[in-house]
Short mmCIF file of C-alpha atoms and ligand atoms in Angstrom, two decimals:
data_model
loop_
_atom_site.label_atom_id
_atom_site.label_comp_id
_atom_site.label_asym_id
_atom_site.label_seq_id
_atom_site.Cartn_x
_atom_site.Cartn_y
_atom_site.Cartn_z
CA MET A 1 7.49 1.63 14.51
CA LEU A 2 5.26 4.47 15.76
CA GLU A 3 6.55 4.49 19.33
CA GLY A 4 6.51 7.97 20.80
CA LYS A 5 4.46 9.35 17.89
CA LYS A 6 1.31 11.29 18.71
CA ILE A 7 -1.31 10.74 16.01
CA VAL A 8 -4.53 12.73 16.00
CA LEU A 9 -7.21 10.57 14.37
CA GLY A 10 -10.02 12.77 13.03
CA VAL A 11 -13.24 10.87 12.35
CA THR A 12 -15.97 12.63 10.36
CA GLY A 13 -19.57 11.64 9.72
CA GLY A 14 -19.37 9.10 6.92
CA ILE A 15 -20.77 5.57 6.98
CA ALA A 16 -17.15 4.36 6.79
CA ALA A 17 -16.50 5.82 10.27
CA TYR A 18 -16.72 2.28 11.69
CA LYS A 19 -13.55 1.37 9.76
CA ALA A 20 -11.68 4.11 11.63
CA ILE A 21 -11.99 1.86 14.69
CA GLU A 22 -9.67 -0.66 13.04
CA VAL A 23 -7.30 2.09 11.92
CA CYS A 24 -7.22 3.33 15.54
CA ARG A 25 -6.49 -0.13 16.90
CA ARG A 26 -3.72 -0.82 14.39
CA LEU A 27 -2.03 2.55 15.02
CA VAL A 28 -2.04 1.76 18.75
CA ASP A 29 -0.66 -1.74 17.98
CA HIS A 30 2.22 -0.05 16.16
CA GLY A 31 2.98 1.90 19.34
CA ALA A 32 1.37 5.25 18.47
CA HIS A 33 -0.28 7.51 21.04
CA VAL A 34 -3.66 8.06 19.36
CA VAL A 35 -5.88 11.02 20.19
CA PRO A 36 -9.33 10.63 18.59
CA ILE A 37 -11.39 13.64 17.52
CA LEU A 38 -14.96 12.84 16.47
CA THR A 39 -17.02 15.48 14.70
CA ASN A 40 -20.66 15.89 15.78
CA ALA A 41 -21.79 14.05 12.66
CA ALA A 42 -19.41 11.15 13.40
CA HIS A 43 -21.36 10.54 16.63
CA ASN A 44 -24.32 9.54 14.44
CA MET A 45 -22.21 6.80 12.86
CA VAL A 46 -20.06 5.39 15.69
CA GLY A 47 -20.04 5.56 19.46
CA PRO A 48 -17.27 7.51 21.20
CA THR A 49 -16.94 4.79 23.85
CA THR A 50 -15.28 2.40 21.39
CA PHE A 51 -12.65 4.97 20.43
CA THR A 52 -12.07 5.99 24.03
CA ALA A 53 -11.53 2.32 24.92
CA LEU A 54 -9.12 1.64 22.05
CA ALA A 55 -7.26 4.94 21.73
CA SER A 56 -4.72 6.45 24.11
CA GLU A 57 -6.93 9.35 25.28
CA PRO A 58 -10.68 9.93 25.56
CA VAL A 59 -12.54 11.18 22.49
CA LYS A 60 -12.49 14.94 21.93
CA THR A 61 -15.29 16.68 20.07
CA SER A 62 -15.70 20.28 21.06
CA MET A 63 -13.44 23.31 21.35
CA PHE A 64 -15.26 24.23 24.55
CA SER A 65 -15.86 21.07 26.61
CA ASP A 66 -12.18 20.51 27.44
CA SER A 67 -10.57 22.05 30.52
CA ASP A 68 -7.95 23.33 28.07
CA PRO A 69 -9.25 26.59 26.56
CA ILE A 70 -7.30 26.10 23.33
CA PRO A 71 -7.43 22.33 22.65
CA HIS A 72 -7.07 22.75 18.85
CA THR A 73 -3.81 24.68 19.10
CA ARG A 74 -2.39 22.29 21.68
CA LEU A 75 -3.36 19.24 19.60
CA GLY A 76 -2.16 20.79 16.36
CA GLN A 77 1.17 21.84 17.86
CA THR A 78 1.93 18.53 19.58
CA ALA A 79 0.73 16.09 16.88
CA ASP A 80 3.33 14.18 14.88
CA ALA A 81 0.67 13.49 12.25
CA ILE A 82 -3.06 13.95 11.73
CA VAL A 83 -5.12 11.30 9.96
CA VAL A 84 -8.63 12.19 8.77
CA CYS A 85 -10.50 8.92 8.31
CA PRO A 86 -13.03 8.91 6.81
CA ALA A 87 -12.84 12.39 5.30
CA THR A 88 -16.17 13.71 4.05
CA ALA A 89 -16.49 16.30 1.27
CA ARG A 90 -17.24 18.83 4.02
CA ILE A 91 -13.98 18.43 5.97
CA ILE A 92 -11.98 18.33 2.73
CA SER A 93 -13.55 21.64 1.72
CA ASP A 94 -12.99 23.21 5.16
CA TYR A 95 -9.36 22.10 5.22
CA ARG A 96 -8.76 23.38 1.71
CA THR A 97 -10.21 26.81 2.48
CA GLY A 98 -8.80 27.03 6.01
CA ARG A 99 -12.25 27.27 7.57
CA SER A 100 -12.30 26.64 11.31
CA ALA A 101 -15.76 25.20 11.88
CA ASP A 102 -15.16 22.66 14.66
CA LEU A 103 -12.37 21.10 16.72
CA LEU A 104 -11.11 18.90 13.87
CA SER A 105 -10.99 21.61 11.19
CA ALA A 106 -9.42 24.03 13.69
CA THR A 107 -6.78 21.44 14.64
CA LEU A 108 -6.01 20.82 10.96
CA ILE A 109 -5.20 24.46 10.36
CA ALA A 110 -3.28 24.74 13.64
CA THR A 111 -0.70 22.11 12.70
CA VAL A 112 2.48 21.91 10.65
CA ALA A 113 2.57 18.11 11.08
CA PRO A 114 1.93 15.88 8.04
CA VAL A 115 -1.76 15.27 7.34
CA VAL A 116 -3.17 12.09 5.81
CA VAL A 117 -6.66 12.48 4.31
CA CYS A 118 -8.70 9.37 3.52
CA PRO A 119 -11.78 10.42 1.54
CA ALA A 120 -14.96 8.35 1.50
CA MET A 121 -18.16 9.43 -0.21
CA HIS A 122 -20.54 8.57 -3.02
CA THR A 123 -19.07 8.38 -6.51
CA GLU A 124 -20.99 11.45 -7.70
CA MET A 125 -19.54 13.50 -4.85
CA TRP A 126 -16.00 12.14 -5.30
CA GLU A 127 -16.14 13.03 -8.99
CA HIS A 128 -17.70 16.48 -8.51
CA PRO A 129 -15.36 19.16 -9.89
CA ALA A 130 -15.39 21.00 -6.53
CA VAL A 131 -14.17 17.92 -4.65
CA VAL A 132 -11.68 17.05 -7.41
CA GLU A 133 -10.25 20.57 -7.21
CA ASN A 134 -10.12 20.54 -3.39
CA ILE A 135 -8.21 17.25 -3.44
CA GLN A 136 -5.77 18.55 -6.06
CA VAL A 137 -5.10 21.69 -4.05
CA LEU A 138 -4.54 19.71 -0.84
CA ALA A 139 -2.24 17.22 -2.60
CA GLY A 140 -0.32 20.16 -4.08
CA ARG A 141 0.22 21.47 -0.53
CA GLY A 142 1.74 18.17 0.51
CA THR A 143 -1.29 16.54 2.12
CA ILE A 144 -1.11 12.76 1.70
CA ILE A 145 -4.30 11.56 0.04
CA VAL A 146 -5.14 7.87 0.45
CA PRO A 147 -7.58 7.52 -2.45
CA PRO A 148 -10.88 5.69 -2.06
CA GLU A 149 -11.48 2.34 -3.70
CA GLU A 150 -14.15 1.09 -5.99
CA GLY A 151 -16.78 -1.07 -4.35
CA ARG A 152 -20.10 -1.24 -2.55
CA LEU A 153 -21.15 2.10 -1.07
CA ALA A 154 -23.83 3.08 1.43
CA GLY A 155 -27.35 2.51 0.13
CA GLY A 156 -26.30 -0.40 -2.12
CA ASP A 157 -24.64 1.74 -4.83
CA ILE A 158 -21.45 0.48 -6.41
CA GLY A 159 -18.63 2.72 -7.58
CA LYS A 160 -15.51 4.64 -6.59
CA GLY A 161 -15.67 6.32 -3.20
CA ARG A 162 -15.37 3.49 -0.67
CA LEU A 163 -12.82 4.22 2.07
CA ALA A 164 -9.39 2.69 1.40
CA GLN A 165 -8.54 -0.49 3.32
CA PRO A 166 -7.48 0.21 6.94
CA LEU A 167 -4.14 -1.49 6.18
CA ALA A 168 -3.45 0.92 3.31
CA ILE A 169 -4.24 3.85 5.61
CA VAL A 170 -1.93 2.56 8.34
CA ASP A 171 0.77 1.98 5.69
CA ALA A 172 0.48 5.61 4.62
CA VAL A 173 1.03 6.67 8.25
CA LEU A 174 3.98 4.26 8.68
CA GLY A 175 5.45 5.69 5.50
CA LEU A 176 5.67 9.09 7.19
CA PHE A 177 8.12 7.81 9.76
CA GLY A 178 11.04 5.66 8.67
CA ASP A 179 12.16 3.62 11.69
CA ASP A 180 15.60 4.05 13.19
CA GLU A 181 17.22 1.28 11.15
CA ASN A 182 15.74 2.78 8.00
CA LYS A 183 17.12 6.12 8.97
CA ARG A 184 20.53 4.57 9.50
CA ALA A 185 20.38 2.88 6.10
CA ASN A 186 19.21 6.15 4.62
CA GLU A 187 22.10 7.99 6.21
CA ALA A 188 24.46 5.37 4.88
CA GLY A 189 22.87 5.96 1.46
CA LEU A 190 22.95 2.24 0.82
CA LEU A 191 21.25 2.64 -2.56
CA ARG A 192 22.11 6.26 -3.32
CA GLY A 193 22.47 6.81 -7.07
CA ARG A 194 21.13 3.33 -7.86
CA ARG A 195 18.21 2.72 -10.17
CA VAL A 196 15.81 0.11 -8.82
CA VAL A 197 12.77 -1.37 -10.57
CA VAL A 198 10.15 -3.08 -8.37
CA THR A 199 7.03 -4.92 -9.53
CA ALA A 200 4.10 -5.33 -7.16
CA GLY A 201 0.64 -6.87 -6.93
CA GLY A 202 -1.20 -9.63 -8.75
CA THR A 203 -1.87 -9.36 -12.47
CA ARG A 204 -5.41 -9.60 -13.87
CA GLU A 205 -6.07 -11.44 -17.10
CA ALA A 206 -9.31 -10.35 -18.75
CA LEU A 207 -11.94 -12.92 -19.68
CA ASP A 208 -14.48 -10.37 -20.88
CA PRO A 209 -15.09 -6.67 -20.14
CA VAL A 210 -16.16 -7.41 -16.55
CA ARG A 211 -14.31 -10.55 -15.46
CA TYR A 212 -10.69 -11.53 -15.02
CA LEU A 213 -8.46 -14.31 -13.72
CA GLY A 214 -6.48 -13.00 -10.77
CA ASN A 215 -4.74 -13.96 -7.57
CA ARG A 216 -4.65 -12.93 -3.91
CA SER A 217 -1.60 -10.67 -4.01
CA THR A 218 -2.31 -7.16 -2.64
CA GLY A 219 0.98 -5.48 -3.55
CA ARG A 220 1.84 -4.60 0.06
CA GLN A 221 5.27 -6.28 0.05
CA GLY A 222 6.17 -4.78 -3.34
CA HIS A 223 5.10 -1.29 -2.26
CA ALA A 224 7.13 -1.68 0.96
CA LEU A 225 10.19 -2.66 -1.12
CA ALA A 226 9.74 0.38 -3.34
CA ASP A 227 9.30 2.75 -0.37
CA VAL A 228 12.29 1.41 1.55
CA ALA A 229 14.50 1.44 -1.58
CA ARG A 230 13.57 5.11 -2.06
CA GLU A 231 14.38 5.85 1.60
CA MET A 232 17.77 4.19 1.04
CA GLY A 233 18.48 6.73 -1.68
CA ALA A 234 17.51 4.82 -4.84
CA GLU A 235 15.65 6.23 -7.83
CA VAL A 236 12.73 3.80 -7.91
CA THR A 237 10.36 2.76 -10.68
CA LEU A 238 7.36 0.92 -9.24
CA ILE A 239 5.34 -1.14 -11.73
CA THR A 240 2.18 -2.09 -9.89
CA THR A 241 -1.30 -3.52 -10.28
CA SER A 242 -2.23 -2.35 -6.79
CA SER A 243 -4.24 0.73 -5.82
CA LEU A 244 -2.11 1.22 -2.67
CA PRO A 245 -0.76 4.76 -2.44
CA SER A 246 2.85 5.66 -3.21
CA ALA A 247 4.87 8.86 -3.11
CA GLY A 248 8.20 9.99 -4.52
CA LEU A 249 8.41 7.12 -7.02
CA ASN A 250 8.19 6.81 -10.76
CA ARG A 251 4.97 4.79 -10.77
CA ILE A 252 3.60 2.78 -13.70
CA ASP A 253 0.15 1.27 -13.18
CA VAL A 254 -0.51 -1.91 -15.15
CA GLU A 255 -3.11 -4.66 -15.11
CA SER A 256 -2.14 -7.75 -17.12
CA ALA A 257 1.02 -9.88 -17.34
CA ALA A 258 1.56 -8.57 -20.90
CA GLU A 259 1.37 -4.93 -19.75
CA MET A 260 3.72 -5.69 -16.88
CA HIS A 261 6.15 -7.41 -19.28
CA THR A 262 6.26 -4.38 -21.60
CA ALA A 263 6.71 -1.97 -18.68
CA VAL A 264 9.47 -4.06 -17.06
CA VAL A 265 11.40 -4.47 -20.31
CA SER A 266 11.48 -0.73 -20.92
CA ALA A 267 12.17 0.20 -17.26
CA SER A 268 14.92 -2.36 -16.78
CA ALA A 269 17.25 -0.87 -19.41
CA GLY A 270 19.72 1.05 -17.28
CA ALA A 271 18.46 -0.39 -13.96
CA ASP A 272 20.97 -1.57 -11.35
CA MET A 273 18.46 -3.83 -9.62
CA ILE A 274 15.18 -5.42 -10.73
CA ILE A 275 12.92 -6.92 -8.08
CA MET A 276 10.16 -9.14 -9.45
CA ASN A 277 7.85 -9.19 -6.45
CA ALA A 278 4.61 -9.23 -8.47
CA ALA A 279 2.46 -12.34 -8.60
CA VAL A 280 2.40 -12.60 -12.38
CA ALA A 281 -0.22 -14.89 -13.93
CA ASP A 282 1.30 -17.95 -15.57
CA PHE A 283 -1.64 -18.34 -17.98
CA ARG A 284 -4.12 -16.03 -19.68
CA PRO A 285 -7.27 -16.72 -21.71
CA VAL A 286 -6.48 -17.25 -25.40
CA GLU A 287 -9.48 -15.11 -26.30
CA VAL A 288 -11.02 -12.16 -24.51
CA ALA A 289 -14.75 -11.82 -25.25
CA ASN A 290 -15.74 -8.38 -26.55
CA ASP A 291 -19.04 -8.52 -24.67
CA LYS A 292 -19.92 -9.91 -21.27
CA ILE A 293 -20.14 -13.71 -21.40
CA LYS A 294 -23.82 -14.51 -20.77
CA LYS A 295 -25.10 -17.38 -18.67
CA SER A 296 -27.61 -18.16 -21.40
CA GLY A 297 -24.72 -19.27 -23.67
CA GLY A 298 -24.05 -22.30 -21.40
CA ILE A 299 -20.95 -23.07 -19.36
CA PRO A 300 -18.04 -21.48 -21.21
CA GLU A 301 -14.88 -23.40 -22.01
CA ILE A 302 -11.93 -21.16 -21.35
CA LYS A 303 -8.72 -22.02 -23.18
CA LEU A 304 -5.56 -20.70 -21.60
CA GLU A 305 -2.12 -19.95 -23.03
CA PRO A 306 1.14 -19.27 -21.16
CA THR A 307 2.28 -15.73 -20.43
CA VAL A 308 5.91 -14.65 -20.75
CA ASP A 309 7.94 -15.57 -17.67
CA ILE A 310 9.33 -12.08 -17.11
CA LEU A 311 11.87 -13.08 -14.46
CA ALA A 312 13.23 -15.92 -16.59
CA GLU A 313 13.47 -13.63 -19.63
CA LEU A 314 15.33 -11.00 -17.60
CA GLY A 315 17.59 -13.74 -16.21
CA SER A 316 18.63 -14.80 -19.70
CA THR A 317 19.18 -11.26 -21.03
CA LYS A 318 20.46 -9.27 -18.05
CA LYS A 319 23.79 -7.45 -18.08
CA PRO A 320 26.42 -8.90 -15.72
CA GLU A 321 26.33 -5.85 -13.44
CA GLN A 322 22.52 -5.96 -13.08
CA LEU A 323 21.08 -7.63 -10.02
CA LEU A 324 17.93 -9.71 -10.40
CA ILE A 325 15.73 -10.65 -7.45
CA GLY A 326 12.79 -13.04 -7.67
CA PHE A 327 10.11 -13.98 -5.19
CA ALA A 328 8.30 -17.26 -4.69
CA ALA A 329 5.12 -17.88 -2.74
CA GLU A 330 5.07 -21.56 -1.85
CA THR A 331 2.72 -23.79 0.10
CA ASN A 332 5.01 -26.85 0.26
CA ASN A 333 8.64 -27.94 -0.36
CA LEU A 334 9.74 -24.32 0.05
CA ARG A 335 13.48 -24.92 -0.09
CA GLU A 336 13.49 -27.23 -3.11
CA ASN A 337 11.02 -25.14 -5.09
CA ALA A 338 12.80 -21.88 -4.28
CA ILE A 339 16.28 -23.13 -5.17
CA GLY A 340 14.87 -24.65 -8.37
CA LYS A 341 13.33 -21.30 -9.38
CA LEU A 342 16.48 -19.36 -8.45
CA HIS A 343 18.63 -21.35 -10.89
CA ARG A 344 15.98 -21.96 -13.57
CA LYS A 345 15.19 -18.25 -13.85
CA GLY A 346 18.78 -16.97 -13.56
CA ALA A 347 18.12 -14.76 -10.49
CA ASP A 348 20.84 -13.60 -8.07
CA LEU A 349 18.54 -13.80 -5.04
CA LEU A 350 15.24 -15.58 -4.53
CA VAL A 351 13.03 -14.59 -1.62
CA ALA A 352 10.63 -17.37 -0.68
CA ASN A 353 7.74 -17.40 1.73
CA ASP A 354 5.45 -20.16 2.94
CA VAL A 355 2.07 -18.56 2.31
CA SER A 356 0.27 -21.32 4.18
CA ALA A 357 1.82 -20.19 7.51
CA PRO A 358 -0.16 -17.77 9.74
CA GLY A 359 0.77 -14.08 9.37
CA VAL A 360 2.72 -14.75 6.17
CA GLY A 361 2.10 -13.59 2.61
CA PHE A 362 -0.95 -12.16 0.92
CA ALA A 363 -3.01 -9.42 2.62
CA SER A 364 -1.03 -9.77 5.83
CA ASP A 365 0.99 -6.85 7.18
CA THR A 366 3.73 -9.22 8.30
CA ASN A 367 5.86 -11.72 6.44
CA ALA A 368 8.49 -14.37 7.15
CA VAL A 369 10.90 -15.21 4.34
CA THR A 370 14.02 -17.13 3.44
CA ILE A 371 16.49 -15.45 1.09
CA PHE A 372 18.38 -17.89 -1.14
CA GLY A 373 21.47 -16.62 -2.98
CA ALA A 374 22.84 -17.97 -6.28
CA ASP A 375 26.12 -18.34 -4.36
CA GLY A 376 24.47 -20.90 -2.05
CA SER A 377 23.84 -18.50 0.84
CA VAL A 378 20.63 -18.87 2.85
CA SER A 379 19.26 -16.38 5.36
CA GLU A 380 16.05 -16.62 7.34
CA ILE A 381 14.00 -13.52 8.19
CA PRO A 382 11.54 -14.28 11.02
CA LEU A 383 7.97 -12.95 11.14
CA VAL A 384 8.28 -9.15 10.97
CA ASP A 385 6.36 -6.36 9.25
CA LYS A 386 6.71 -6.07 5.49
CA ARG A 387 8.88 -2.96 5.66
CA ALA A 388 11.39 -4.82 7.82
CA VAL A 389 11.37 -7.69 5.28
CA ALA A 390 11.94 -5.13 2.52
CA ARG A 391 14.91 -3.70 4.42
CA SER A 392 16.51 -7.13 4.89
CA VAL A 393 16.06 -8.02 1.21
CA LEU A 394 17.48 -4.67 0.04
CA GLU A 395 20.42 -4.89 2.45
CA ALA A 396 21.22 -8.40 1.16
CA ALA A 397 20.92 -7.15 -2.42
CA ALA A 398 22.99 -3.99 -1.83
CA LYS A 399 25.92 -6.18 -0.69
CA LEU A 400 25.93 -7.85 -4.12
CA LEU A 401 25.94 -4.65 -6.16
CA PRO A 402 29.24 -3.96 -7.91
N1 CTP B 1 7.27 -14.52 -12.60
C1 CTP B 1 7.42 -13.77 -13.75
N2 CTP B 1 6.60 -13.99 -14.82
C2 CTP B 1 5.68 -14.95 -14.79
C3 CTP B 1 5.50 -15.74 -13.62
C4 CTP B 1 6.33 -15.50 -12.53
O1 CTP B 1 8.28 -12.89 -13.78
N3 CTP B 1 4.91 -15.14 -15.85
C5 CTP B 1 8.19 -14.25 -11.45
C6 CTP B 1 7.50 -13.75 -10.21
O2 CTP B 1 7.43 -12.34 -10.21
C7 CTP B 1 8.42 -14.26 -9.11
C8 CTP B 1 8.97 -15.54 -9.67
O3 CTP B 1 8.79 -15.47 -11.09
O4 CTP B 1 9.50 -13.38 -8.89
C9 CTP B 1 8.37 -16.81 -9.17
O5 CTP B 1 6.98 -16.80 -9.38
P1 CTP B 1 6.11 -18.09 -9.06
O6 CTP B 1 4.70 -17.82 -9.45
O7 CTP B 1 6.38 -18.50 -7.64
O8 CTP B 1 6.82 -19.15 -10.00
P2 CTP B 1 6.34 -19.92 -11.24
O9 CTP B 1 7.51 -20.00 -12.17
O10 CTP B 1 5.10 -19.34 -11.79
O11 CTP B 1 6.12 -21.37 -10.66
P3 CTP B 1 4.83 -22.07 -9.99
O12 CTP B 1 3.67 -21.12 -10.17
O13 CTP B 1 4.70 -23.33 -10.77
O14 CTP B 1 5.20 -22.27 -8.55
#
């Protein structure tokens, strides 16, 4: 998907620099020609040898060590995209102000290619008004920001600022380049003028202010469906529990099954197609404790009650011209279970995957699915990346639209 694309991977001096190694490897796996630039500070965190071994060219660091007298202009002019991973507060500030302080900052201001910035820093720094403003300005100029996650930071602190998952970063890069088939579908405007609602991610059902019941869904397949539907010309509403980035969509962030239900009901009025890809909890705790449940109170007994089956509700209330697509993650009896769900929930298509198979389902960047139609049709999609699965599902669905 990135064949023939030259990606400059800028690595700055954050603890998360080691994760850029995986980003580098995955970009190369996708066919990209990766040119790594390490800042001086990055050398304190990771060794250039690893990047030189994994990337497509040796590491570059200085404006003056190269035989090329103007490496920054050459790199900036020939790059198809620049990814800064991790991006420290320093490089974000330099890029915002157009300060050319080293090879990476010079390359950033010598390019018109899309730039993906993946910040990683301590929570206090990430929340500092100067950094917040720099990020807003960059985003306003069209820079793609892959926001950091919450989690364990350097020095044992916990909070927002941890570098996004390498897969999310690679997804953001893939999102810059639709592949040829996508472009064809886009040209054909397969979904132009259509309104599509997509749900993504696993819901979280609160037990108390710090704990929840959840599942392993990451939202990657749902986000891929939303992105590809947008590329095919649709106006997309994405209702998601995931922190994966998105662009050009009407995005509604939710957490619980109840919040997702409310959002879907209001978004689906007037929708041509509703894709229930989210892993919605079937049960939620009857009571949510106001305060953290303490160990000293003994082993708690948690009573559960059913949530609304959103897909089944939509199936019983949908307008005849609306298309309803369900998903099913199965570990056994895939065909029987999937066909049962298709009819029981009143869907037009049901996309089933065997999540026990390698490379399939949660947290994987590939998927293999079978699409069952209410008309009895069955089509198998072999193991491919999730965007390709999204394209196949949307093409099958587009054929059924009135
Ligand atoms: N679904 C939903 N609301 C729920 C549960 C599931 O809309 N409360 C949707 C999912 O988004 C998916 C489909 O129903 O499109 C199938 O979900 P799945 O969890 O596989 O089916 P269940 O009916 O929950 O059956 P089981 O968990 O017993 O396999």
